[in-house]
Amino acid sequence: MKQTHTPPTMKDVAAEAGVSLGTVSKVVNGLPVGEPYRQKVLRAIDKLNYQVNSYAQGLKASRTNTIALLIPNTRNPFFAELVHHINRQLLKRKYRMLLCTTESDTDLEQTYITMVQQNKVDGIIGLTYNPNLVIDASVPFVSIDRVLSPSLPCVACDNFAGGQLAAEKLADLGCKHVAFLRIGSALNNEPNKRKSGFENGCANRNLHYDMMILNDGEPLTRFRTFLEEHRTAEGFTLDGIFCVTDYIAYCVLRFLDELGVDVPGEVQVIGFDGTRAFGSENYICSTIVQPVEEIAATCVDLILQEDIAAKPSLICLPVRFADGGTTRPET
Amino acid sequence: MKQTHTPPTMKDVAAEAGVSLGTVSKVVNGLPVGEPYRQKVLRAIDKLNYQVNSYAQGLKASRTNTIALLIPNTRNPFFAELVHHINRQLLKRKYRMLLCTTESDTDLEQTYITMVQQNKVDGIIGLTYNPNLVIDASVPFVSIDRVLSPSLPCVACDNFAGGQLAAEKLADLGCKHVAFLRIGSALNNEPNKRKSGFENGCANRNLHYDMMILNDGEPLTRFRTFLEEHRTAEGFTLDGIFCVTDYIAYCVLRFLDELGVDVPGEVQVIGFDGTRAFGSENYICSTIVQPVEEIAATCVDLILQEDIAAKPSLICLPVRFADGGTTRPET
């Protein structure tokens, strides 16, 4: 006699293991659960030959195929480029993007977290500076540039290597006395590592450096004052400047122009990000280029994974130097 | 005896008028329907004292509170600024934005039209160069910069006035022999009106002008050749240039720099759009500024209207001139 099968359901697994349906669901989805419970569920799955994939399939069917992107704004060219590539990557995979320009509004960010919990979106990719954001471990969330929790993957460029590359490049270009200009942030974020990388690079090459750090909110004109102090009767006493972003480099180049200091003749300037005017033209300055397209692809790959908590908590993607006319050709 | 009422439904109106439910719906929503049918429905609504608003309320409850934005990309700073402001306007009204960077992909655009028809989004705001896009009159669609159909509202800046303002401004600044540089488009879009406006302004002021038009896809270096031809032993023979976008102005400024022509000393340059580096800084050139924030607010107001087809088919918002250092101070 031929036996007919109905495939076992998650309910059958729960009954066999003597645990609740929620516990089975947690195990199947790789969420934290007490080890004895996990063992019971795994034994029951094994015994009943329960197909985890069919459940995952079921999950997929109830999906919205929508990922939310939280980003401070789209006016900053780096953010705009990021939005562009994440959008293209999602569309390629038939996913839609809910865009939320947060301007760092905590309530807005929290609203989107709630939407994931109510299954209105499948996950969130977020670049947030909000230190109070509450995200529980069940929310699929991929963070950009800031590690929010060890269970949530964070994607960034290799900021430390970028800072180091800037220092070494200035040394290669013949600089002897350089400066590092940045805006400080109390937050423990990835871009802050540019500083340590730069210091490391200067130490490696015995390169003397000054550092000027503004607090959030201080006027950028303080950089102008700093630069003015280095203009002496003998000329400009710095021969290289590393700015923590292209935006600061852009302002610094204006200040130097106003002060009559020639770039790259008297001083060479390197920024960070890889900003190009109109998205497809020349770099606005010599710069450490973030691999925006790869960052976008990695974020999208991660957020569409079943078991996001099992992924590495920090992925750093390689940067490179690009000449944008504010450094001299290498000899 | 006190009579109890249940408010009349749309079904009651259909029965009273002797028409289908769909016909009542069309009339209620201001969609095209044969005039005799419309009269029948209006009489029935009147007789039963049917409250159109309660129906509209019902409609609202079934809404997704989601608007799709179709835009070629977010790398062009004008588009990025538009995305930013439309996003902020929608969030203010508790609406979410599905972002679709189309890169002018016809299939993608059409997919979003279908989503509206399936009630997956409440409406679309779109900037599309796709001449084959099929949108039926029932789809709430607000177009930017291009009139797609008389029944779909289009929002743009006053491109004609902008072109005219550029010509008049160059005349005010003492120019005698100017040029207009643009990329031609076969499409009947609003930005094309910059040309007619400019010609009109030149005629008003007896200002002599040359015109150089590239076809889509022709290399911008042809503008460089054009400029080179105006460099003679007696100096540069143009004293003013109007570029149809800031992007072209940006390229032209580079070409002029390469050719050793001083801006604004020998020639003054005006662009169009109001592009600012990093979204919050100085204009990259003297320019005709589009009121992006107002364009965004108007699009959002329109798309959230009940009766979109009753709205004006073209709304042009005022532009202004801004000095970005590539023109001389007015005397």
XYZ file of N, CA and C in Angstrom, chain A residues 54-219:
498
model
N 10.535 25.276 2.552
C 9.149 25.511 2.178
C 8.559 26.585 3.085
N 9.019 26.599 4.322
C 8.551 27.646 5.216
C 9.089 29.006 4.777
N 10.356 29.005 4.459
C 10.959 30.247 3.992
C 10.215 30.756 2.764
N 9.831 29.807 1.910
C 9.058 30.145 0.728
C 7.765 30.846 1.125
N 7.115 30.263 2.137
C 5.871 30.837 2.644
C 6.083 32.256 3.119
N 7.157 32.436 3.842
C 7.513 33.769 4.302
C 7.627 34.728 3.136
N 8.302 34.232 2.108
C 8.548 35.078 0.945
C 7.250 35.552 0.321
N 6.258 34.612 0.267
C 4.994 34.942 -0.372
C 4.293 36.076 0.375
N 4.527 36.165 1.687
C 3.851 37.213 2.449
C 4.667 38.496 2.473
N 5.717 38.528 1.694
C 6.564 39.702 1.679
C 5.965 40.826 0.861
N 6.432 42.013 1.145
C 5.929 43.179 0.418
C 6.833 43.547 -0.755
N 7.998 42.887 -0.839
C 8.998 43.247 -1.857
C 9.360 44.724 -1.804
N 9.363 45.250 -0.610
C 9.665 46.666 -0.419
C 10.707 46.816 0.685
N 11.729 47.574 0.407
C 12.770 47.881 1.392
C 12.762 49.387 1.629
N 12.827 49.779 2.886
C 12.886 51.213 3.183
C 14.336 51.660 3.256
N 14.619 52.845 2.729
C 15.945 53.447 2.883
C 15.807 54.710 3.722
N 16.498 54.720 4.862
C 16.544 55.920 5.703
C 17.864 56.626 5.448
N 17.801 57.877 5.070
C 19.020 58.621 4.764
C 18.782 60.087 5.140
N 19.789 60.779 5.673
C 19.527 62.149 6.140
C 18.931 63.054 5.062
N 19.478 63.004 3.853
C 18.966 63.849 2.765
C 19.501 63.341 1.434
N 19.037 63.949 0.335
C 19.600 63.592 -0.972
C 20.344 64.781 -1.581
N 20.584 65.828 -0.779
C 21.262 67.016 -1.305
C 22.764 66.847 -1.248
N 23.242 66.134 -0.250
C 24.660 65.811 -0.187
C 24.954 64.823 -1.319
N 25.907 65.143 -2.199
C 26.121 64.300 -3.386
C 26.477 62.852 -3.041
N 27.147 62.628 -1.904
C 27.473 61.250 -1.533
C 26.189 60.477 -1.215
N 25.294 61.087 -0.479
C 24.014 60.438 -0.187
C 23.206 60.219 -1.470
N 23.212 61.232 -2.351
C 22.443 61.137 -3.596
C 22.937 59.964 -4.441
N 24.250 59.789 -4.475
C 24.858 58.697 -5.232
C 24.481 57.347 -4.599
N 24.481 57.306 -3.292
C 24.116 56.100 -2.556
C 22.656 55.726 -2.838
N 21.768 56.712 -2.778
C 20.347 56.479 -3.062
C 20.206 55.915 -4.470
N 20.926 56.539 -5.397
C 20.840 56.114 -6.794
C 21.197 54.634 -6.947
N 22.339 54.238 -6.382
C 22.805 52.869 -6.593
C 21.977 51.853 -5.804
N 21.554 52.195 -4.600
C 20.700 51.267 -3.840
C 19.382 51.076 -4.585
N 18.863 52.167 -5.115
C 17.624 52.075 -5.884
C 17.784 51.153 -7.089
N 18.877 51.330 -7.835
C 19.111 50.498 -9.021
C 19.265 49.025 -8.627
N 19.976 48.774 -7.535
C 20.197 47.394 -7.097
C 18.878 46.740 -6.689
N 18.018 47.479 -6.004
C 16.732 46.929 -5.584
C 15.851 46.655 -6.803
N 15.809 47.588 -7.736
C 14.969 47.422 -8.922
C 15.405 46.201 -9.729
N 16.715 45.993 -9.793
C 17.263 44.841 -10.510
C 16.701 43.538 -9.954
N 16.468 43.529 -8.648
C 15.953 42.339 -7.973
C 14.444 42.389 -7.796
N 13.792 43.285 -8.534
C 12.330 43.446 -8.487
C 11.842 43.906 -7.124
N 12.671 44.598 -6.400
C 12.249 45.184 -5.126
C 11.994 46.679 -5.315
N 11.095 47.197 -4.477
C 10.803 48.618 -4.518
C 11.441 49.300 -3.316
N 11.702 50.575 -3.450
C 12.313 51.314 -2.350
C 11.369 52.383 -1.816
N 11.124 52.316 -0.498
C 10.461 53.438 0.165
C 11.581 54.353 0.625
N 11.573 55.590 0.153
C 12.639 56.507 0.531
C 12.177 57.408 1.660
N 12.994 57.523 2.680
C 12.683 58.438 3.768
C 13.906 59.304 4.056
N 13.843 60.572 3.634
C 14.923 61.503 3.993
C 14.607 62.016 5.392
N 15.416 61.586 6.338
C 15.054 61.763 7.742
C 15.444 63.119 8.309
N 16.442 63.783 7.717
C 17.038 64.963 8.349
C 17.289 64.650 9.822
N 17.621 63.388 10.076
C 17.931 62.898 11.428
C 16.770 63.092 12.421
N 15.541 62.975 11.925
C 14.349 63.066 12.782
C 14.101 61.699 13.439
N 14.249 61.649 14.755
C 14.155 60.390 15.495
C 12.784 59.723 15.336
N 11.718 60.525 15.408
C 10.368 59.955 15.307
C 10.165 59.265 13.970
N 10.621 59.942 12.901
C 10.483 59.380 11.561
C 11.220 58.048 11.474
N 12.445 58.017 11.970
C 13.234 56.789 11.898
C 12.516 55.670 12.654
N 11.997 56.019 13.826
C 11.334 55.003 14.642
C 10.047 54.501 13.963
N 9.361 55.398 13.256
C 8.151 55.012 12.520
C 8.454 53.898 11.524
N 9.583 54.026 10.846
C 9.929 53.028 9.847
C 10.289 51.683 10.494
N 10.926 51.736 11.652
C 11.223 50.502 12.385
C 9.907 49.777 12.696
N 8.914 50.557 13.128
C 7.606 49.968 13.431
C 6.977 49.350 12.187
N 7.152 50.008 11.048
C 6.589 49.462 9.805
C 7.154 48.080 9.497
N 8.420 47.879 9.766
C 8.997 46.557 9.520
C 8.349 45.550 10.467
N 8.180 45.965 11.704
C 7.606 45.042 12.684
C 6.169 44.679 12.310
N 5.473 45.569 11.623
C 4.095 45.282 11.186
C 4.059 44.675 9.783
N 5.221 44.229 9.307
C 5.321 43.611 7.987
C 4.881 44.500 6.838
N 5.006 45.808 6.999
C 4.659 46.693 5.887
C 5.842 46.910 4.957
N 7.038 46.689 5.452
C 8.214 46.606 4.583
C 9.025 45.393 5.031
N 9.859 44.870 4.140
C 10.612 43.644 4.443
C 11.890 43.924 5.216
N 12.370 45.151 5.146
C 13.612 45.455 5.835
C 13.991 46.906 5.628
N 15.047 47.306 6.309
C 15.486 48.700 6.257
C 16.986 48.758 6.005
N 17.377 49.620 5.087
C 18.780 50.008 4.962
C 18.830 51.439 5.483
N 19.709 51.685 6.447
C 19.657 53.010 7.053
C 21.008 53.627 7.321
N 21.118 54.924 7.021
C 22.289 55.686 7.422
C 21.762 56.690 8.440
N 22.025 56.406 9.705
C 21.431 57.224 10.752
C 22.468 57.676 11.762
N 22.354 58.921 12.180
C 23.249 59.445 13.204
C 22.541 59.501 14.554
N 21.382 58.858 14.634
C 20.551 58.951 15.820
C 21.005 57.944 16.873
N 21.565 58.437 17.981
C 22.108 57.494 18.968
C 21.016 56.802 19.779
N 19.761 57.297 19.684
C 18.694 56.738 20.518
C 17.802 55.741 19.790
N 18.151 55.429 18.565
C 17.302 54.547 17.773
C 17.190 53.179 18.451
N 15.946 52.727 18.629
C 15.725 51.423 19.257
C 15.335 50.416 18.175
N 16.193 49.447 17.944
C 15.919 48.428 16.937
C 16.039 47.078 17.611
N 14.954 46.296 17.646
C 15.144 44.984 18.264
C 15.698 44.005 17.237
N 16.207 42.902 17.746
C 17.000 41.997 16.910
C 16.179 41.352 15.792
N 14.845 41.406 15.889
C 14.024 40.735 14.882
C 13.846 41.585 13.623
N 14.275 42.844 13.671
C 14.070 43.735 12.525
C 15.232 43.613 11.548
N 14.950 43.206 10.299
C 16.033 43.184 9.319
C 16.497 44.610 9.054
N 17.703 44.897 9.444
C 18.228 46.263 9.330
C 19.691 46.182 8.934
N 20.049 46.840 7.858
C 21.450 46.946 7.464
C 21.848 48.404 7.612
N 22.890 48.633 8.366
C 23.315 49.984 8.662
C 24.476 50.380 7.754
N 24.522 51.649 7.394
C 25.642 52.173 6.621
C 26.451 53.098 7.525
N 27.749 52.907 7.554
C 28.690 53.826 8.222
C 28.634 53.840 9.742
N 27.780 53.035 10.361
C 27.742 53.050 11.817
C 27.275 51.703 12.355
N 28.049 51.110 13.246
C 27.660 49.843 13.863
C 26.621 50.153 14.943
N 25.386 49.695 14.734
C 24.315 49.984 15.685
C 24.224 48.916 16.763
N 24.540 47.683 16.368
C 24.468 46.557 17.302
C 25.205 45.389 16.667
N 25.800 44.524 17.466
C 26.575 43.429 16.883
C 25.709 42.494 16.034
N 24.391 42.489 16.281
C 23.540 41.579 15.513
C 23.041 42.214 14.214
N 23.374 43.486 13.973
C 22.949 44.146 12.735
C 24.176 44.438 11.886
N 24.210 43.919 10.662
C 25.394 44.174 9.845
C 25.517 45.653 9.489
N 26.763 46.102 9.423
C 27.067 47.479 9.022
C 27.987 47.423 7.810
N 27.687 48.240 6.816
C 28.503 48.312 5.609
C 29.122 49.704 5.525
N 30.400 49.754 5.245
C 31.091 51.041 5.114
C 32.265 50.839 4.181
N 32.866 51.939 3.745
C 34.143 51.788 3.069
C 35.198 51.595 4.149
N 36.387 51.236 3.767
C 37.465 51.044 4.735
C 38.022 52.415 5.102
N 37.380 53.049 6.068
C 37.712 54.425 6.421
C 39.126 54.558 6.984
N 39.518 53.582 7.792
C 40.872 53.610 8.359
C 41.908 53.582 7.233
N 41.743 52.618 6.322
C 42.676 52.517 5.193
C 42.662 53.787 4.360
N 41.495 54.415 4.242
C 41.380 55.651 3.472
C 42.187 56.780 4.093
N 42.093 56.920 5.410
C 42.870 57.944 6.103
C 44.357 57.697 5.938
N 44.734 56.429 6.069
C 46.145 56.066 5.928
C 46.641 56.333 4.509
N 45.797 55.979 3.529
C 46.156 56.203 2.130
C 46.378 57.696 1.860
N 45.533 58.536 2.450
C 45.672 59.987 2.247
C 47.033 60.460 2.756
N 47.418 60.008 3.955
C 48.710 60.407 4.533
C 49.859 59.914 3.654
N 49.796 58.647 3.255
C 50.885 58.073 2.461
C 50.980 58.740 1.095
N 49.827 59.078 0.536
C 49.815 59.744 -0.772
C 50.466 61.122 -0.664
N 50.133 61.861 0.399
C 50.749 63.185 0.589
C 52.261 63.034 0.755
N 52.691 61.997 1.471
C 54.134 61.737 1.617
C 54.749 61.418 0.259
N 54.098 60.538 -0.511
C 54.590 60.189 -1.855
C 54.718 61.433 -2.728
N 53.825 62.380 -2.526
C 53.806 63.582 -3.367
C 54.790 64.634 -2.871
N 55.591 64.260 -1.882
C 56.676 65.144 -1.452
C 56.336 66.073 -0.299
N 55.182 65.899 0.316
C 54.814 66.798 1.419
C 55.670 66.512 2.654
N 55.954 67.581 3.418
C 56.780 67.472 4.629
C 56.015 67.898 5.877
N 55.043 68.764 5.680
C 54.324 69.304 6.839
C 52.842 69.453 6.456
N 52.037 68.539 6.938
C 50.647 68.493 6.477
C 49.687 68.802 7.623
N 48.417 68.957 7.255
C 47.383 69.184 8.270
C 46.179 68.303 7.975
N 45.476 67.953 9.026
C 44.249 67.172 8.893
C 43.113 68.032 9.422
N 42.103 68.272 8.578
C 40.960 69.109 8.971
C 39.705 68.249 9.024
N 39.068 68.258 10.167
C 37.842 67.456 10.263
C 36.820 68.103 11.185
N 35.593 67.590 11.065
C 34.560 67.976 12.024
C 34.394 66.790 12.955
N 34.496 67.041 14.242
C 34.433 65.958 15.212
C 33.012 65.514 15.443
N 32.847 64.280 15.846
C 31.536 63.765 16.195
C 31.731 62.869 17.394
N 30.841 63.021 18.366
C 30.939 62.202 19.570
C 30.557 60.761 19.251
N 29.835 60.584 18.143
C 29.332 59.254 17.815
C 30.462 58.321 17.422
N 30.246 57.089 17.765
C 31.207 56.065 17.448
C 30.924 55.542 16.044
N 31.229 56.330 15.025
C 30.888 55.877 13.678
C 32.132 55.543 12.852
N 31.901 54.922 11.743
C 33.000 54.449 10.907
C 33.856 55.588 10.337
N 33.249 56.655 9.789
C 34.086 57.717 9.211
C 35.086 58.315 10.207
N 34.780 58.223 11.504
C 35.741 58.728 12.502
C 37.081 58.003 12.434
N 37.082 56.798 11.850
C 38.341 56.042 11.762
C 39.327 56.659 10.776
N 38.835 57.593 9.951
C 39.749 58.256 9.012
C 40.884 58.928 9.777
N 40.549 59.463 10.940
C 41.545 60.146 11.771
C 42.660 59.179 12.189
N 42.287 58.050 12.773
C 43.309 57.097 13.232
C 44.140 56.591 12.066
N 43.489 56.339 10.941
C 44.213 55.876 9.760
C 45.228 56.909 9.307
N 44.811 58.172 9.319
C 45.707 59.250 8.895
C 46.909 59.350 9.832
N 46.641 59.298 11.129
C 47.734 59.378 12.110
C 48.712 58.222 11.911
N 48.144 57.057 11.656
C 48.965 55.873 11.414
C 49.861 56.048 10.188
N 49.268 56.563 9.114
C 50.020 56.788 7.876
C 51.134 57.807 8.080
N 50.834 58.881 8.812
C 51.856 59.902 9.087
C 53.002 59.297 9.901
N 52.655 58.479 10.894
C 53.682 57.838 11.723
C 54.560 56.930 10.863
N 53.936 56.137 9.999
C 54.692 55.239 9.101
C 55.726 55.985 8.275
N 55.373 57.191 7.850
C 56.223 57.940 6.923
C 56.977 59.082 7.605
N 56.936 59.137 8.940
C 57.579 60.248 9.647
C 57.130 61.603 9.123
N 55.849 61.694 8.855
C 55.298 62.925 8.302
C 54.727 63.760 9.446
N 55.209 65.009 9.541
C 54.732 65.893 10.602
C 53.332 66.413 10.257
N 52.439 66.390 11.224
C 51.087 66.902 10.930
C 50.502 67.722 12.068
N 49.689 68.705 11.649
C 48.827 69.458 12.566
C 47.426 68.892 12.428
N 46.624 69.117 13.462
C 45.240 68.681 13.336
C 44.325 69.790 13.808
N 43.244 70.018 13.041
C 42.276 71.047 13.424
C 40.912 70.373 13.409
N 40.284 70.328 14.570
C 38.989 69.647 14.680
C 37.923 70.632 15.136
N 36.871 70.744 14.352
C 35.731 71.572 14.762
C 34.680 70.680 15.407
N 33.978 71.211 16.380
C 32.823 70.498 16.909
C 31.640 70.695 15.978
N 30.710 69.755 15.999
C 29.483 69.886 15.218
C 28.862 71.248 15.482
N 28.536 71.965 14.410
C 27.861 73.249 14.580
C 28.801 74.452 14.565
N 30.086 74.246 14.817
C 31.022 75.376 14.735
C 31.158 75.824 13.277
N 31.323 77.136 13.031
C 31.382 77.620 11.644
C 32.673 77.177 10.949
